[in-house]
């Protein structure tokens, strides 16, 4: 994807290519002078299938997967979800496409070719507010699908397994619950017929009847067999039944099976699959939940660092706190430090200056080892009461309570010395940039945690 600016910084006019027929696609993607278009408009596709086919081709292409695609008219919810939707005017499409391309500047395009995970995460990242949404198609086998996942993977990955994996790695987070569906354990179809059946022989030929229980002989039978010439009389022993409670009563059993003649109070619910005909008990059906999912903070980091194997995640073992509560605590400490008696604290920012280069030259595994040993040593330096967080730029922030200027300088030099821990035989090492501030002294007028960290970073 090209940036929306020319070499001299002026906004370049976006080129959105019109596509009407699947045959137009190879031409639009072919190596032309100006390269790929900035996006596509699927326009006036005669047939819905044609449109779907074009969209599928674009989304599964290594170079085109993340390009903005707009629909000229509404086709179905499936296309809506896997495209960038309907945009009414040309201007609106250009604004939307421009935003996508702008966000794409944070993404390393090469990493997307290697990893479908990253491709999907980057798709969510480049579209603000975009979520993974299940789409209902009442006529489809499984009823719901995640079209974006199906299109991006070219149908190679099964969405439920893929979602579970991304969730476990923490790249996406759960959002609204959309539906819960039961499926046939044999064929995974969701078109099921629930039938009441006889619990003894599983026949569905059952009917509801009233029963009479004769107290004289103890026998039970359908109510209509107890009526003789207008009066109630037991067909077995001939006793006259006058009063309910003293001569007879009505037992709770009120079903009779037409196949095996057994009577019972509650029929069993069984389930027949419309697609493969298999009968299952309801407890044997597989249950599938459909939710919306959004990109998590960790997912954003993965997109930006171009790696789902997060080199920095090991830092989260250092009395880690999420950025939001960390900010609260920092602000609270800042305010507290300005009230007498003086109780200074220190904020330390550790940046990993050359991690990208070292990764290029030494490889991911080596850097990961270097980070591991570094973190192990860091753990020895920080105290139980110190807390850490990781910024979106992967800096390590340390909040060190009850630490004054002197203690802070000592600590900073100890951290800086840890560069040696990462030194390799060929001389490569991880460069650490350590910046510190001690409060209340180093706070400028009205600064809060966020502006303070930004100033320290320079
Ligand atoms: Zn039966
Ligand atoms: Zn009787
Ligand atoms: Zn089935």
XYZ file of C-alpha atoms and ligand atoms in Angstrom:
461
model
C 0.000 0.000 0.000
C 1.356 3.374 -0.920
C 1.307 6.360 1.334
C -1.205 9.033 0.593
C 1.483 11.602 0.009
C 3.864 12.509 -2.782
C 7.605 12.818 -2.313
C 7.207 16.519 -1.643
C 4.621 15.841 1.060
C 1.546 16.986 -0.850
C -1.570 14.843 -0.609
C -1.688 12.523 -3.585
C -5.054 11.916 -5.162
C -6.146 8.391 -4.331
C -6.727 5.992 -7.161
C -9.763 3.818 -6.554
C -10.240 1.323 -9.378
C -13.698 0.283 -10.519
C -14.310 -3.429 -10.881
C -17.423 -4.816 -12.493
C -16.582 -8.308 -13.593
C -14.199 -11.027 -12.338
C -12.415 -10.764 -15.693
C -11.420 -7.176 -14.842
C -9.449 -8.288 -11.815
C -6.226 -9.614 -13.369
C -5.956 -6.400 -15.385
C -6.412 -4.239 -12.312
C -3.786 -6.186 -10.364
C -1.286 -6.543 -13.178
C 1.994 -4.687 -12.959
C 1.124 -1.398 -14.454
C 3.226 1.703 -14.470
C 1.592 3.161 -11.404
C 1.464 -0.179 -9.554
C -1.567 -1.348 -7.584
C -4.505 0.988 -7.133
C -5.121 2.412 -3.639
C -8.381 0.579 -3.417
C -11.339 -0.809 -5.314
C -14.958 0.004 -5.876
C -17.092 -2.994 -6.752
C -19.562 -1.400 -9.028
C -22.687 -2.628 -10.725
C -21.731 -6.278 -10.464
C -24.489 -7.933 -12.419
C -24.485 -11.006 -10.281
C -23.954 -11.291 -6.576
C -21.672 -14.299 -7.128
C -19.394 -12.232 -9.378
C -19.025 -9.591 -6.721
C -18.326 -12.134 -4.030
C -15.717 -13.795 -6.212
C -13.888 -10.515 -6.864
C -13.883 -9.641 -3.176
C -12.582 -13.097 -2.268
C -9.757 -12.808 -4.777
C -8.715 -9.406 -3.433
C -8.839 -10.456 0.225
C -6.808 -13.603 -0.221
C -4.116 -11.943 -2.338
C -0.735 -11.384 -0.644
C -0.496 -7.830 -1.947
C -4.144 -6.864 -1.989
C -5.597 -8.393 1.199
C -5.702 -5.158 3.147
C -6.657 -2.765 0.350
C -9.836 -0.748 0.857
C -12.761 -2.232 -1.069
C -16.062 -0.407 -1.279
C -19.401 -1.649 -2.489
C -21.542 0.349 -4.840
C -24.703 -1.289 -3.612
C -25.668 -3.545 -0.735
C -25.151 -7.205 -1.592
C -25.372 -9.166 1.626
C -24.109 -8.949 5.172
C -21.275 -11.274 4.241
C -19.796 -8.902 1.634
C -20.520 -5.994 3.921
C -18.374 -7.552 6.660
C -15.464 -8.594 4.443
C -15.329 -5.320 2.513
C -15.127 -1.744 3.721
C -18.832 -1.451 3.241
C -21.044 0.900 1.402
C -19.790 4.408 1.010
C -22.228 6.688 -0.681
C -20.124 9.379 -2.251
C -16.753 9.350 -3.880
C -15.520 11.800 -1.240
C -16.552 9.516 1.601
C -14.774 6.596 -0.001
C -11.615 8.643 -0.424
C -11.664 9.800 3.192
C -12.139 6.225 4.434
C -9.470 4.854 2.117
C -7.120 7.661 3.157
C -7.553 6.743 6.829
C -6.843 3.092 6.150
C -3.710 3.920 4.179
C -2.533 6.296 6.902
C -2.833 3.643 9.587
C -1.111 1.195 7.305
C 2.103 3.215 7.667
C 2.597 1.561 11.100
C 2.547 -1.901 9.556
C 5.500 -3.738 8.086
C 4.091 -5.003 4.805
C 6.563 -7.879 4.499
C 5.469 -9.528 7.726
C 1.925 -9.780 6.393
C 3.011 -12.101 3.644
C 4.304 -14.630 6.153
C 1.570 -14.689 8.735
C -2.191 -14.939 8.373
C -2.506 -13.984 12.037
C -0.747 -10.702 11.375
C -2.759 -10.136 8.228
C -6.005 -10.421 10.128
C -4.764 -8.319 13.050
C -3.462 -5.671 10.648
C -6.830 -5.593 8.879
C -8.519 -4.785 12.192
C -5.787 -2.305 13.055
C -6.044 -0.354 9.812
C -9.819 0.027 10.169
C -10.733 2.067 13.190
C -13.504 0.489 15.308
C -13.471 -2.592 13.097
C -14.408 -5.797 14.844
C -14.607 -9.426 13.871
C -18.319 -10.000 13.474
C -20.242 -13.213 12.909
C -22.731 -12.981 10.067
C -25.969 -14.959 9.934
C -26.942 -16.772 6.777
C -30.083 -18.761 7.606
C -29.644 -21.042 4.619
C -26.031 -21.987 5.296
C -25.023 -25.218 7.018
C -23.620 -23.633 10.152
C -25.907 -20.544 10.169
C -23.095 -18.212 11.252
C -19.711 -17.514 9.761
C -16.914 -14.986 10.159
C -16.621 -13.838 6.540
C -13.572 -11.644 7.071
C -11.593 -14.604 8.415
C -12.817 -16.905 5.665
C -11.931 -14.413 2.948
C -8.510 -13.454 4.313
C -7.454 -17.064 4.742
C -8.949 -18.038 1.400
C -11.075 -20.546 3.328
C -7.939 -22.325 4.582
C -8.504 -21.794 8.289
C -11.551 -22.801 10.229
C -12.731 -19.726 12.104
C -13.527 -21.235 15.524
C -10.067 -22.771 15.932
C -8.407 -19.634 14.656
C -10.356 -17.451 17.072
C -9.508 -19.722 20.009
C -5.834 -19.501 19.140
C -5.827 -15.706 18.805
C -7.720 -15.395 22.085
C -5.284 -17.639 23.891
C -2.359 -15.590 22.629
C -4.205 -12.474 23.765
C -4.286 -10.703 20.397
C -8.045 -10.235 20.387
C -10.540 -9.718 23.174
C -14.155 -10.775 23.569
C -16.885 -8.285 22.850
C -20.678 -8.623 22.563
C -22.228 -12.075 22.556
C -24.304 -12.463 19.416
C -25.771 -15.961 19.599
C -25.449 -19.476 20.952
C -26.136 -22.277 18.487
C -26.432 -26.045 18.879
C -25.022 -28.200 16.152
C -25.258 -31.807 14.994
C -22.304 -33.747 16.465
C -21.999 -35.761 13.258
C -22.025 -33.151 10.481
C -21.758 -29.854 12.384
C -24.970 -28.664 10.754
C -27.158 -26.248 12.661
C -30.511 -27.101 11.104
C -32.049 -29.277 13.757
C -35.542 -30.431 14.542
C -36.326 -30.930 18.203
C -38.927 -33.675 18.738
C -40.648 -35.096 21.807
C -40.236 -38.865 21.864
C -41.123 -41.856 24.046
C -38.374 -42.333 26.656
C -38.738 -46.109 26.375
C -38.643 -46.803 22.648
C -37.777 -43.308 21.216
C -40.830 -43.362 18.967
C -42.228 -39.929 18.219
C -45.741 -41.380 18.008
C -46.792 -40.203 21.445
C -49.902 -38.395 22.589
C -51.045 -36.573 25.631
C -53.979 -38.190 27.499
C -55.545 -37.976 30.960
C -55.237 -41.069 33.169
C -57.347 -42.408 35.967
C -55.977 -44.419 38.865
C -58.581 -46.711 40.451
C -58.104 -46.989 44.252
C -60.065 -50.239 44.469
C -57.891 -52.363 42.157
C -54.916 -50.006 41.837
C -54.876 -50.075 38.054
C -54.248 -47.102 35.768
C -55.763 -46.411 32.346
C -56.724 -43.647 29.920
C -59.630 -41.534 31.165
C -61.982 -42.340 28.255
C -61.872 -46.079 29.049
C -63.303 -45.282 32.537
C -66.488 -43.714 31.177
C -69.332 -46.167 30.731
C -72.816 -45.044 29.715
C -72.136 -41.628 31.110
C -70.873 -42.734 34.541
C -67.324 -43.356 35.753
C -66.588 -46.983 36.304
C -63.336 -48.951 36.417
C -63.037 -51.090 33.262
C -60.890 -53.620 35.172
C -62.730 -54.240 38.458
C -66.076 -52.585 37.775
C -65.930 -50.260 40.816
C -67.966 -47.053 40.581
C -65.745 -44.007 40.886
C -67.649 -41.128 42.470
C -65.206 -38.934 44.330
C -61.731 -37.872 43.271
C -59.363 -38.356 46.186
C -61.357 -41.194 47.834
C -62.306 -43.462 44.871
C -59.663 -42.478 42.328
C -57.116 -39.869 41.388
C -55.331 -38.531 38.290
C -51.681 -39.568 38.227
C -49.065 -37.270 36.774
C -48.307 -39.643 33.881
C -50.137 -38.190 30.971
C -48.377 -39.401 27.853
C -48.909 -42.689 26.079
C -46.710 -44.141 23.387
C -48.472 -45.300 20.234
C -45.653 -47.725 19.457
C -44.896 -49.487 22.757
C -48.013 -48.435 24.783
C -45.874 -47.312 27.734
C -47.115 -44.322 29.695
C -44.909 -41.575 31.086
C -45.034 -38.093 32.586
C -42.348 -36.342 30.538
C -41.365 -37.140 26.991
C -37.716 -37.056 26.088
C -36.477 -34.348 23.734
C -34.511 -35.745 20.873
C -33.038 -33.989 17.944
C -32.881 -34.865 14.275
C -30.452 -33.191 11.929
C -32.176 -31.946 8.797
C -28.931 -32.218 6.883
C -27.630 -35.715 7.676
C -30.630 -37.284 9.424
C -28.694 -38.237 12.574
C -30.680 -38.459 15.791
C -28.962 -37.033 18.874
C -29.903 -36.372 22.450
C -29.850 -32.675 23.229
C -26.985 -33.102 25.701
C -24.844 -34.569 22.918
C -25.227 -31.594 20.595
C -22.186 -29.399 20.277
C -22.671 -25.871 21.462
C -21.036 -22.981 19.643
C -21.030 -19.404 20.814
C -20.764 -16.511 18.398
C -19.279 -13.276 19.597
C -17.776 -10.141 18.278
C -14.050 -9.712 18.854
C -11.848 -6.645 18.861
C -8.120 -6.142 18.575
C -6.422 -6.118 22.017
C -3.506 -3.934 23.108
C -1.253 -6.913 22.609
C -2.672 -7.348 19.112
C -1.825 -3.741 18.317
C 1.734 -4.294 19.522
C 1.989 -7.395 17.369
C 0.905 -5.457 14.288
C 3.318 -2.624 14.969
C 6.287 -4.815 15.807
C 5.526 -7.089 12.885
C 5.779 -10.101 15.086
C 3.228 -12.225 16.830
C 6.110 -13.522 18.850
C 6.392 -10.526 21.092
C 10.006 -9.926 22.083
C 9.002 -7.529 24.805
C 6.394 -9.675 26.517
C 9.022 -11.075 28.871
C 9.176 -7.602 30.434
C 5.627 -8.142 31.644
C 7.031 -10.441 34.306
C 8.513 -7.469 36.166
C 5.773 -6.469 38.628
C 3.814 -5.591 35.520
C 0.712 -3.459 35.654
C -1.493 -2.553 32.694
C -0.845 0.944 31.282
C -4.153 2.376 32.485
C -3.847 1.577 36.221
C -0.150 2.417 36.011
C -1.063 5.921 34.835
C -3.485 6.317 37.707
C -0.893 5.293 40.207
C 1.688 7.596 38.665
C -0.685 10.562 38.851
C -1.526 9.713 42.428
C 2.175 9.505 43.345
C 2.792 12.823 41.627
C 0.137 14.553 43.685
C 1.216 12.795 46.849
C 4.856 13.815 46.403
C 3.886 17.489 46.496
C 2.357 17.246 49.942
C 4.596 17.516 52.965
C 6.453 15.736 54.342
C 8.660 15.350 51.301
C 8.559 11.821 50.011
C 10.369 11.581 46.703
C 9.852 8.884 44.089
C 11.542 8.074 40.834
C 10.283 7.305 37.334
C 12.569 5.413 35.001
C 12.142 4.885 31.270
C 14.182 2.147 29.653
C 14.181 2.117 25.854
C 15.615 -0.618 23.691
C 17.434 1.372 21.090
C 18.787 -1.143 18.625
C 16.539 -4.164 19.103
C 15.347 -3.958 15.490
C 18.855 -3.997 14.060
C 20.048 -6.778 16.351
C 17.028 -8.785 15.347
C 17.914 -8.297 11.697
C 21.513 -9.408 12.181
C 21.325 -11.972 14.995
C 17.811 -13.313 14.437
C 14.706 -13.436 16.532
C 15.724 -16.339 18.739
C 18.983 -14.729 19.789
C 17.308 -11.423 20.674
C 14.684 -13.296 22.598
C 17.448 -14.971 24.650
C 19.109 -11.623 25.234
C 15.825 -10.160 26.453
C 15.325 -13.140 28.748
C 18.674 -12.802 30.496
C 18.269 -9.049 30.706
C 14.870 -9.403 32.327
C 16.167 -11.991 34.758
C 18.837 -9.552 35.963
C 16.406 -6.653 36.061
C 14.207 -8.700 38.322
C 17.106 -8.874 40.750
C 17.457 -5.109 40.779
C 13.898 -3.919 41.230
C 12.127 -4.161 44.555
C 8.806 -5.705 45.449
C 7.163 -2.298 45.692
C 8.372 -1.067 42.294
C 5.910 -1.452 39.464
C 6.345 -1.536 35.732
C 4.365 -1.162 32.560
C 5.077 -1.219 28.872
C 4.231 1.712 26.616
C 2.795 1.258 23.149
C 6.288 2.039 21.826
C 7.623 -0.848 23.920
C 9.501 1.250 26.423
C 9.682 -0.135 29.918
C 8.373 2.296 32.518
C 9.360 1.758 36.135
C 7.789 3.551 39.047
C 10.065 3.421 42.086
C 8.396 4.706 45.254
C 10.457 6.176 48.101
C 13.487 6.652 45.888
C 15.351 9.962 45.885
C 17.936 11.428 43.566
C 20.844 9.415 44.948
C 19.128 6.055 44.891
C 17.823 6.784 41.433
C 21.268 7.504 39.953
C 22.671 4.301 41.450
C 19.794 2.261 40.062
C 20.047 3.814 36.607
C 23.729 2.976 36.329
C 23.052 -0.590 37.474
C 20.451 -0.928 34.727
C 22.771 0.566 32.134
C 25.444 -1.977 33.131
C 23.037 -4.748 32.153
C 23.924 -4.072 28.532
C 26.915 -6.285 29.271
C 24.641 -9.209 30.121
C 23.398 -9.166 26.549
C 26.814 -8.855 24.929
C 27.509 -11.538 22.324
C 30.900 -12.983 21.306
C 30.845 -10.826 18.164
C 30.344 -7.689 20.238
C 26.657 -7.098 19.542
C 24.596 -6.075 22.527
C 21.243 -4.523 23.317
C 21.655 -0.805 23.773
C 19.676 0.537 26.715
C 18.675 4.139 26.941
C 17.862 4.908 30.569
C 16.135 8.143 31.498
C 15.087 9.090 34.996
C 13.195 11.801 36.797
C 12.798 12.341 40.526
C 9.692 13.946 41.965
C 8.444 16.340 43.131
C 11.525 18.205 41.844
C 11.351 17.218 38.179
C 7.671 17.946 37.674
C 6.781 20.934 35.565
C 3.709 23.058 36.069
C 0.514 21.016 36.003
C 2.084 18.019 34.285
C 0.289 14.704 34.549
C 1.700 11.226 34.000
C 1.105 11.173 30.254
C 2.616 14.547 29.401
C 5.482 13.858 31.772
C 6.433 10.582 30.115
C 6.184 12.259 26.707
C 8.518 15.080 27.832
C 11.059 12.688 29.339
C 11.084 10.651 26.153
C 11.834 13.884 24.322
Zn -42.583 -46.176 23.155
Zn -60.473 -50.856 39.488
Zn -26.051 -33.700 10.841
